Amino acid sequence: SHWRIGSCSAMSSGQLLEDWYSTPTVRDCKQTDATMEWLELMATREAAEPIDPNRLEAAIERGIPSDLRERAWLTFSGAAERMAQHPQVYRQLYERIGHF
């Protein structure tokens, strides 16, 4: 059998190390920074602490990561607070229109 760079003796001829081990996920640093920024902003808002409006505006202009948009909307719109204050209303609305 021929050896190839990145091969291992337990592998069959022609297999690469990458065939056995998955390549680690490489995250986009900008996306990771944005996620960290939004998590911090939401935690600050949820703790009812003041947020610098310029910081929030800059974060909005850079965009909200898609996996955080639902939570961000609930947090900054005040919907999460209203849902917590009136859980029956949310449940009734969901039962009425949640089947669509």
XYZ file of N, CA and C in Angstrom:
300
model
N 0.840 -1.178 0.000
C 0.000 0.000 0.000
C 0.881 1.234 0.000
N 0.381 2.281 -0.632
C 1.121 3.534 -0.727
C 0.691 4.463 0.403
N 1.628 5.196 0.926
C 1.340 6.159 1.985
C 1.110 7.520 1.374
N 0.152 8.231 1.903
C -0.122 9.597 1.463
C 0.010 10.527 2.657
N 0.308 11.757 2.400
C 0.398 12.733 3.487
C -0.952 12.783 4.188
N -0.910 12.751 5.491
C -2.135 12.785 6.272
C -2.774 11.426 6.433
N -2.085 10.373 6.036
C -2.686 9.050 6.167
C -2.248 8.397 7.469
N -2.907 7.315 7.819
C -2.651 6.601 9.065
C -2.588 5.118 8.740
N -1.773 4.374 9.459
C -1.585 2.958 9.135
C -2.878 2.155 9.263
N -3.821 2.593 10.096
C -5.073 1.860 10.274
C -6.040 2.096 9.118
N -5.731 3.044 8.276
C -6.605 3.375 7.162
C -6.249 2.539 5.955
N -7.230 2.332 5.141
C -6.963 1.606 3.907
C -6.195 2.498 2.949
N -5.597 1.904 1.964
C -4.811 2.642 0.992
C -5.657 3.720 0.331
N -5.145 4.916 0.289
C -5.825 6.014 -0.385
C -6.717 6.850 0.509
N -6.990 6.402 1.740
C -7.814 7.198 2.636
C -6.967 8.272 3.299
N -7.560 9.405 3.495
C -6.883 10.510 4.159
C -7.325 10.611 5.613
N -6.508 11.222 6.428
C -6.840 11.442 7.832
C -8.171 12.181 7.949
N -8.406 13.110 7.028
C -9.637 13.888 7.041
C -10.868 13.003 6.835
N -10.682 11.840 6.213
C -11.801 10.923 6.025
C -12.229 10.303 7.356
N -11.319 10.228 8.305
C -11.608 9.626 9.599
C -12.047 10.644 10.632
N -11.495 11.826 10.576
C -11.774 12.856 11.577
C -12.401 14.050 10.892
N -13.505 14.506 11.477
C -14.170 15.654 10.869
C -13.324 16.908 11.063
N -13.434 17.778 10.124
C -12.735 19.051 10.190
C -13.436 19.912 11.233
N -12.684 20.530 12.141
C -13.340 21.368 13.148
C -14.077 22.531 12.496
N -15.182 22.914 13.110
C -15.966 24.024 12.608
C -15.191 25.315 12.817
N -15.075 26.079 11.771
C -14.421 27.377 11.862
C -15.522 28.420 11.835
N -15.583 29.184 12.871
C -16.624 30.205 12.963
C -16.114 31.527 12.408
N -17.024 32.245 11.847
C -16.731 33.587 11.368
C -16.560 34.477 12.599
N -15.397 35.090 12.739
C -15.123 35.911 13.931
C -16.100 37.065 14.067
N -16.491 37.666 12.947
C -17.462 38.764 13.016
C -18.785 38.256 13.570
N -19.204 37.075 13.118
C -20.462 36.502 13.605
C -20.364 36.181 15.089
N -19.234 35.642 15.521
C -19.044 35.316 16.936
C -19.051 36.583 17.776
N -18.373 37.621 17.309
C -18.367 38.894 18.021
C -19.772 39.468 18.112
N -20.528 39.386 17.024
C -21.899 39.905 17.012
C -22.765 39.126 17.997
N -22.611 37.820 18.022
C -23.388 36.992 18.951
C -23.071 37.375 20.390
N -21.794 37.514 20.692
C -21.392 37.895 22.045
C -21.944 39.274 22.408
N -21.885 40.213 21.460
C -22.408 41.565 21.689
C -23.902 41.520 21.992
N -24.655 40.773 21.187
C -26.103 40.712 21.376
C -26.481 39.969 22.651
N -25.751 38.932 22.997
C -26.039 38.236 24.255
C -25.847 39.172 25.444
N -24.791 39.973 25.369
C -24.535 40.939 26.442
C -25.614 42.019 26.484
N -25.996 42.544 25.312
C -27.045 43.564 25.260
C -28.365 43.029 25.811
N -28.725 41.805 25.433
C -29.981 41.234 25.912
C -29.938 40.977 27.413
N -28.820 40.500 27.917
C -28.683 40.272 29.361
C -28.797 41.590 30.116
N -28.212 42.640 29.565
C -28.294 43.959 30.188
C -29.737 44.450 30.222
N -30.433 44.295 29.103
C -31.843 44.708 29.016
C -32.705 43.884 29.960
N -32.479 42.567 29.980
C -33.266 41.684 30.849
C -33.034 41.984 32.326
N -31.858 42.516 32.666
C -31.552 42.899 34.045
C -32.043 44.319 34.352
N -32.709 44.935 33.375
C -33.255 46.296 33.506
C -32.166 47.330 33.777
N -30.979 47.075 33.248
C -29.886 48.034 33.363
C -29.874 48.916 32.114
N -29.375 50.133 32.236
C -29.352 51.030 31.067
C -28.358 50.571 30.003
N -28.730 50.813 28.762
C -27.874 50.491 27.618
C -27.582 51.793 26.884
N -26.324 51.998 26.556
C -25.928 53.174 25.787
C -26.640 53.127 24.434
N -27.464 54.129 24.120
C -28.209 54.116 22.854
C -27.301 54.044 21.626
N -26.129 54.670 21.699
C -25.201 54.620 20.562
C -24.681 53.199 20.345
N -24.430 52.494 21.433
C -23.971 51.103 21.332
C -25.067 50.233 20.713
N -26.306 50.413 21.174
C -27.411 49.633 20.641
C -27.633 49.944 19.161
N -27.586 51.206 18.804
C -27.766 51.601 17.400
C -26.678 50.980 16.517
N -25.436 51.018 16.979
C -24.337 50.433 16.207
C -24.524 48.925 16.049
N -24.980 48.264 17.103
C -25.210 46.811 17.028
C -26.335 46.497 16.052
N -27.372 47.311 16.056
C -28.487 47.113 15.121
C -28.016 47.302 13.690
N -27.207 48.317 13.461
C -26.695 48.572 12.107
C -25.828 47.413 11.609
N -25.097 46.767 12.513
C -24.267 45.618 12.121
C -25.112 44.364 11.920
N -26.310 44.355 12.491
C -27.233 43.245 12.302
C -27.318 42.329 13.503
N -28.484 41.717 13.637
C -28.725 40.763 14.716
C -28.515 39.362 14.149
N -27.666 38.546 14.761
C -27.473 37.179 14.274
C -28.816 36.446 14.180
N -29.005 35.703 13.126
C -30.304 35.074 12.874
C -30.763 34.171 14.017
N -29.840 33.490 14.676
C -30.251 32.600 15.761
C -30.648 33.346 17.034
N -30.444 34.660 17.074
C -30.818 35.450 18.251
C -31.971 36.406 17.974
N -32.460 36.456 16.751
C -33.475 37.456 16.388
C -34.769 37.311 17.178
N -35.228 36.087 17.371
C -36.472 35.893 18.117
C -36.326 36.421 19.543
N -35.252 36.012 20.212
C -35.028 36.466 21.593
C -34.840 37.977 21.647
N -34.094 38.531 20.677
C -33.876 39.980 20.665
C -35.203 40.717 20.509
N -36.052 40.222 19.616
C -37.348 40.868 19.416
C -38.162 40.821 20.706
N -38.252 39.657 21.318
C -39.022 39.536 22.560
C -38.440 40.423 23.655
N -37.118 40.485 23.743
C -36.459 41.261 24.791
C -36.638 42.762 24.603
N -36.342 43.262 23.406
C -36.339 44.711 23.202
C -37.714 45.297 22.892
N -38.653 44.472 22.470
C -40.004 44.980 22.210
C -40.838 45.041 23.481
N -40.384 44.355 24.522
C -41.146 44.294 25.762
C -42.142 43.145 25.772
N -42.202 42.387 24.685
C -43.160 41.282 24.586
C -42.907 40.215 25.648
N -41.646 39.937 25.956
C -41.345 38.912 26.963
C -41.917 39.310 28.320
N -41.806 40.594 28.667
C -42.359 41.075 29.936
C -43.872 40.943 29.951
N -44.511 41.360 28.845
C -45.965 41.276 28.768
C -46.446 39.826 28.821
N -45.714 38.930 28.153
C -46.086 37.512 28.176
C -45.980 36.959 29.595
N -44.953 37.374 30.326
C -44.770 36.914 31.706
C -45.858 37.482 32.625
N -46.261 38.731 32.359
C -47.296 39.365 33.185
C -48.684 38.794 32.916
N -48.902 38.340 31.684
C -50.231 37.866 31.282
C -50.135 36.525 30.547
N -49.683 35.479 31.218
C -49.478 34.192 30.526
C -50.761 33.606 29.936
N -51.898 33.862 30.572
C -53.160 33.320 30.064
C -53.524 33.932 28.713
N -53.271 35.216 28.552
C -53.604 35.892 27.295
C -52.783 35.306 26.155
N -51.505 35.125 26.370
C -50.652 34.551 25.326
C -51.121 33.142 24.971
N -51.417 32.342 25.976
C -51.867 30.969 25.734
C -53.187 30.954 24.957
N -54.113 31.843 25.321
C -55.397 31.904 24.615
C -55.201 32.324 23.166
N -54.359 33.312 22.927
C -54.079 33.740 21.551
C -53.438 32.619 20.753
N -52.484 31.937 21.377
C -51.814 30.830 20.679
C -52.819 29.733 20.306
N -53.695 29.405 21.251
C -54.696 28.372 20.978
C -55.645 28.805 19.868
N -55.934 30.101 19.829
C -56.857 30.619 18.812
C -56.234 30.652 17.424
N -54.964 31.088 17.322
C -54.364 31.246 15.993
C -53.135 30.382 15.774
N -52.689 29.662 16.771
C -51.477 28.873 16.663
C -51.569 27.664 15.766
N -52.742 27.353 15.292
C -52.939 26.168 14.459
C -52.772 26.454 12.977
N -52.484 27.684 12.613
C -52.350 28.041 11.181
C -51.005 27.688 10.658
